[in-house]
Amino acid sequence: MQERNYLTALLQGKCPHCRQGNMFAYPLRKLSKFNVMNATCPHCGIRLEPEPGFYQGAMYVGYGFTIAFITLVSLVLYTLGDVSEWHYIGASVGGMALLIPLNYRYSRMVYLYLFGGIKYDRRLSQTK
């Protein structure tokens, strides 16, 4: 099996240790359970929460995603011309409400990859 690179594994929500197991228990299309995360990797068994309360720091990553989204929406609306401030507010709040599952998942994945201290082990990338 071909080895996943860092960015591909991150975008697909794979374990940072083996890059094979899913970090979340359900696919994103099951919106009622978008936040259910595996306690351990189903492939290599490493704990996906290095310490209690680890993911509180992911809120800062989510905040960064939110600011980036609001900035992008503002720039797009600004280029459209004379748009009411209510359009800015509505587009930003509505867009972020729709993106809650993505923001939640990717803020946790980015935080774990950057600050989790879990190193990639090439030997584990083979299928069991």
PDB file of C-alpha atoms in Angstrom:
ATOM      1  CA  MET A   1       0.000   0.000   0.000  1.00  0.00           C
ATOM      2  CA  GLN A   2       1.286   3.462  -0.858  1.00  0.00           C
ATOM      3  CA  GLU A   3       2.342   5.592   2.082  1.00  0.00           C
ATOM      4  CA  ARG A   4       0.315   8.771   2.778  1.00  0.00           C
ATOM      5  CA  ASN A   5       2.211  12.010   3.108  1.00  0.00           C
ATOM      6  CA  TYR A   6       1.710  14.386   6.040  1.00  0.00           C
ATOM      7  CA  LEU A   7      -0.767  16.737   4.393  1.00  0.00           C
ATOM      8  CA  THR A   8      -2.863  13.991   2.798  1.00  0.00           C
ATOM      9  CA  ALA A   9      -3.156  12.136   6.102  1.00  0.00           C
ATOM     10  CA  LEU A  10      -4.149  15.341   7.890  1.00  0.00           C
ATOM     11  CA  LEU A  11      -6.802  16.270   5.327  1.00  0.00           C
ATOM     12  CA  GLN A  12      -8.235  12.733   5.379  1.00  0.00           C
ATOM     13  CA  GLY A  13      -8.398  12.691   9.179  1.00  0.00           C
ATOM     14  CA  LYS A  14      -5.956   9.851   9.681  1.00  0.00           C
ATOM     15  CA  CYS A  15      -3.930   9.055  12.805  1.00  0.00           C
ATOM     16  CA  PRO A  16      -0.663  11.050  12.959  1.00  0.00           C
ATOM     17  CA  HIS A  17       1.250   7.987  14.190  1.00  0.00           C
ATOM     18  CA  CYS A  18       0.398   5.426  11.495  1.00  0.00           C
ATOM     19  CA  ARG A  19      -1.513   7.586   8.968  1.00  0.00           C
ATOM     20  CA  GLN A  20      -3.916   4.680   8.440  1.00  0.00           C
ATOM     21  CA  GLY A  21      -6.589   4.668  11.171  1.00  0.00           C
ATOM     22  CA  ASN A  22      -9.415   7.203  11.260  1.00  0.00           C
ATOM     23  CA  MET A  23      -9.387   9.773  14.042  1.00  0.00           C
ATOM     24  CA  PHE A  24     -13.172  10.072  14.023  1.00  0.00           C
ATOM     25  CA  ALA A  25     -15.550   7.162  14.522  1.00  0.00           C
ATOM     26  CA  TYR A  26     -18.070   8.183  11.847  1.00  0.00           C
ATOM     27  CA  PRO A  27     -17.727   9.773   8.406  1.00  0.00           C
ATOM     28  CA  LEU A  28     -18.555  13.455   8.125  1.00  0.00           C
ATOM     29  CA  ARG A  29     -21.719  12.741   6.153  1.00  0.00           C
ATOM     30  CA  LYS A  30     -23.271  11.364   9.391  1.00  0.00           C
ATOM     31  CA  LEU A  31     -23.851  14.847  10.784  1.00  0.00           C
ATOM     32  CA  SER A  32     -25.573  13.720  13.982  1.00  0.00           C
ATOM     33  CA  LYS A  33     -22.276  12.152  15.130  1.00  0.00           C
ATOM     34  CA  PHE A  34     -19.709  14.472  13.547  1.00  0.00           C
ATOM     35  CA  ASN A  35     -18.011  15.016  16.922  1.00  0.00           C
ATOM     36  CA  VAL A  36     -17.493  11.381  18.001  1.00  0.00           C
ATOM     37  CA  MET A  37     -13.762  10.817  18.093  1.00  0.00           C
ATOM     38  CA  ASN A  38     -11.998   7.489  18.549  1.00  0.00           C
ATOM     39  CA  ALA A  39     -10.204   7.253  21.903  1.00  0.00           C
ATOM     40  CA  THR A  40      -7.465   5.180  20.284  1.00  0.00           C
ATOM     41  CA  CYS A  41      -6.430   4.642  16.699  1.00  0.00           C
ATOM     42  CA  PRO A  42      -8.202   1.589  15.252  1.00  0.00           C
ATOM     43  CA  HIS A  43      -5.046   0.678  13.302  1.00  0.00           C
ATOM     44  CA  CYS A  44      -2.095   1.201  15.667  1.00  0.00           C
ATOM     45  CA  GLY A  45      -3.818   1.641  19.042  1.00  0.00           C
ATOM     46  CA  ILE A  46      -2.174   4.925  20.072  1.00  0.00           C
ATOM     47  CA  ARG A  47      -4.220   7.238  22.306  1.00  0.00           C
ATOM     48  CA  LEU A  48      -5.607  10.112  20.262  1.00  0.00           C
ATOM     49  CA  GLU A  49      -6.008  12.301  23.359  1.00  0.00           C
ATOM     50  CA  PRO A  50      -2.474  12.616  24.740  1.00  0.00           C
ATOM     51  CA  GLU A  51      -3.660  14.120  28.044  1.00  0.00           C
ATOM     52  CA  PRO A  52      -6.989  15.072  29.658  1.00  0.00           C
ATOM     53  CA  GLY A  53      -8.297  18.370  28.311  1.00  0.00           C
ATOM     54  CA  PHE A  54      -5.780  18.319  25.457  1.00  0.00           C
ATOM     55  CA  TYR A  55      -8.254  19.572  22.853  1.00  0.00           C
ATOM     56  CA  GLN A  56      -9.067  22.795  24.682  1.00  0.00           C
ATOM     57  CA  GLY A  57      -6.195  24.272  22.705  1.00  0.00           C
ATOM     58  CA  ALA A  58      -7.987  23.315  19.486  1.00  0.00           C
ATOM     59  CA  MET A  59     -10.386  26.175  20.189  1.00  0.00           C
ATOM     60  CA  TYR A  60      -7.605  28.582  19.209  1.00  0.00           C
ATOM     61  CA  VAL A  61      -7.150  26.785  15.896  1.00  0.00           C
ATOM     62  CA  GLY A  62     -10.928  26.904  15.346  1.00  0.00           C
ATOM     63  CA  TYR A  63     -10.870  30.613  16.147  1.00  0.00           C
ATOM     64  CA  GLY A  64      -8.184  31.089  13.500  1.00  0.00           C
ATOM     65  CA  PHE A  65     -10.294  29.197  10.953  1.00  0.00           C
ATOM     66  CA  THR A  66     -13.283  31.400  11.840  1.00  0.00           C
ATOM     67  CA  ILE A  67     -11.315  34.628  11.425  1.00  0.00           C
ATOM     68  CA  ALA A  68      -9.936  33.416   8.079  1.00  0.00           C
ATOM     69  CA  PHE A  69     -13.457  32.547   6.880  1.00  0.00           C
ATOM     70  CA  ILE A  70     -14.933  35.887   7.971  1.00  0.00           C
ATOM     71  CA  THR A  71     -12.059  37.713   6.267  1.00  0.00           C
ATOM     72  CA  LEU A  72     -12.613  35.768   3.048  1.00  0.00           C
ATOM     73  CA  VAL A  73     -16.375  36.430   3.104  1.00  0.00           C
ATOM     74  CA  SER A  74     -15.744  40.125   3.786  1.00  0.00           C
ATOM     75  CA  LEU A  75     -13.291  40.432   0.901  1.00  0.00           C
ATOM     76  CA  VAL A  76     -15.679  38.707  -1.510  1.00  0.00           C
ATOM     77  CA  LEU A  77     -18.609  40.887  -0.465  1.00  0.00           C
ATOM     78  CA  TYR A  78     -16.456  44.021  -0.583  1.00  0.00           C
ATOM     79  CA  THR A  79     -15.521  43.318  -4.202  1.00  0.00           C
ATOM     80  CA  LEU A  80     -19.213  43.007  -5.085  1.00  0.00           C
ATOM     81  CA  GLY A  81     -19.722  46.677  -4.356  1.00  0.00           C
ATOM     82  CA  ASP A  82     -22.021  48.546  -2.000  1.00  0.00           C
ATOM     83  CA  VAL A  83     -23.264  45.746   0.251  1.00  0.00           C
ATOM     84  CA  SER A  84     -25.130  46.319   3.511  1.00  0.00           C
ATOM     85  CA  GLU A  85     -23.423  45.403   6.782  1.00  0.00           C
ATOM     86  CA  TRP A  86     -26.286  42.976   7.392  1.00  0.00           C
ATOM     87  CA  HIS A  87     -25.166  41.022   4.343  1.00  0.00           C
ATOM     88  CA  TYR A  88     -21.700  40.752   5.871  1.00  0.00           C
ATOM     89  CA  ILE A  89     -23.122  39.583   9.187  1.00  0.00           C
ATOM     90  CA  GLY A  90     -25.621  37.191   7.610  1.00  0.00           C
ATOM     91  CA  ALA A  91     -23.103  35.619   5.256  1.00  0.00           C
ATOM     92  CA  SER A  92     -20.490  35.235   7.993  1.00  0.00           C
ATOM     93  CA  VAL A  93     -22.808  33.799  10.637  1.00  0.00           C
ATOM     94  CA  GLY A  94     -24.695  31.609   8.164  1.00  0.00           C
ATOM     95  CA  GLY A  95     -21.513  30.278   6.585  1.00  0.00           C
ATOM     96  CA  MET A  96     -19.900  29.505   9.924  1.00  0.00           C
ATOM     97  CA  ALA A  97     -23.056  27.750  11.138  1.00  0.00           C
ATOM     98  CA  LEU A  98     -22.911  25.495   8.081  1.00  0.00           C
ATOM     99  CA  LEU A  99     -19.204  24.841   8.605  1.00  0.00           C
ATOM    100  CA  ILE A 100     -19.373  23.880  12.306  1.00  0.00           C
ATOM    101  CA  PRO A 101     -18.671  20.166  11.674  1.00  0.00           C
ATOM    102  CA  LEU A 102     -15.673  20.945   9.440  1.00  0.00           C
ATOM    103  CA  ASN A 103     -14.322  23.566  11.814  1.00  0.00           C
ATOM    104  CA  TYR A 104     -14.650  21.184  14.786  1.00  0.00           C
ATOM    105  CA  ARG A 105     -12.928  18.276  13.092  1.00  0.00           C
ATOM    106  CA  TYR A 106     -10.137  20.129  11.355  1.00  0.00           C
ATOM    107  CA  SER A 107      -9.278  22.264  14.376  1.00  0.00           C
ATOM    108  CA  ARG A 108      -8.803  19.065  16.403  1.00  0.00           C
ATOM    109  CA  MET A 109      -6.834  17.339  13.663  1.00  0.00           C
ATOM    110  CA  VAL A 110      -4.527  20.312  13.071  1.00  0.00           C
ATOM    111  CA  TYR A 111      -3.985  20.757  16.811  1.00  0.00           C
ATOM    112  CA  LEU A 112      -3.134  17.080  17.312  1.00  0.00           C
ATOM    113  CA  TYR A 113      -0.768  17.027  14.344  1.00  0.00           C
ATOM    114  CA  LEU A 114       1.032  20.214  15.418  1.00  0.00           C
ATOM    115  CA  PHE A 115       1.043  19.971  19.220  1.00  0.00           C
ATOM    116  CA  GLY A 116       0.222  16.347  20.083  1.00  0.00           C
ATOM    117  CA  GLY A 117       3.805  15.159  20.190  1.00  0.00           C
ATOM    118  CA  ILE A 118       2.860  12.022  18.256  1.00  0.00           C
ATOM    119  CA  LYS A 119       5.567  11.129  15.761  1.00  0.00           C
ATOM    120  CA  TYR A 120       4.973   9.269  12.523  1.00  0.00           C
ATOM    121  CA  ASP A 121       6.208   5.677  12.461  1.00  0.00           C
ATOM    122  CA  ARG A 122       6.776   4.461   8.918  1.00  0.00           C
ATOM    123  CA  ARG A 123       6.691   0.789  10.022  1.00  0.00           C
ATOM    124  CA  LEU A 124       3.038   1.145  11.037  1.00  0.00           C
ATOM    125  CA  SER A 125       1.898   2.414   7.639  1.00  0.00           C
ATOM    126  CA  GLN A 126       1.643  -1.161   6.392  1.00  0.00           C
ATOM    127  CA  THR A 127      -1.820  -2.728   6.604  1.00  0.00           C
ATOM    128  CA  LYS A 128      -2.286  -5.340   9.298  1.00  0.00           C
TER     129      LYS A 128
END
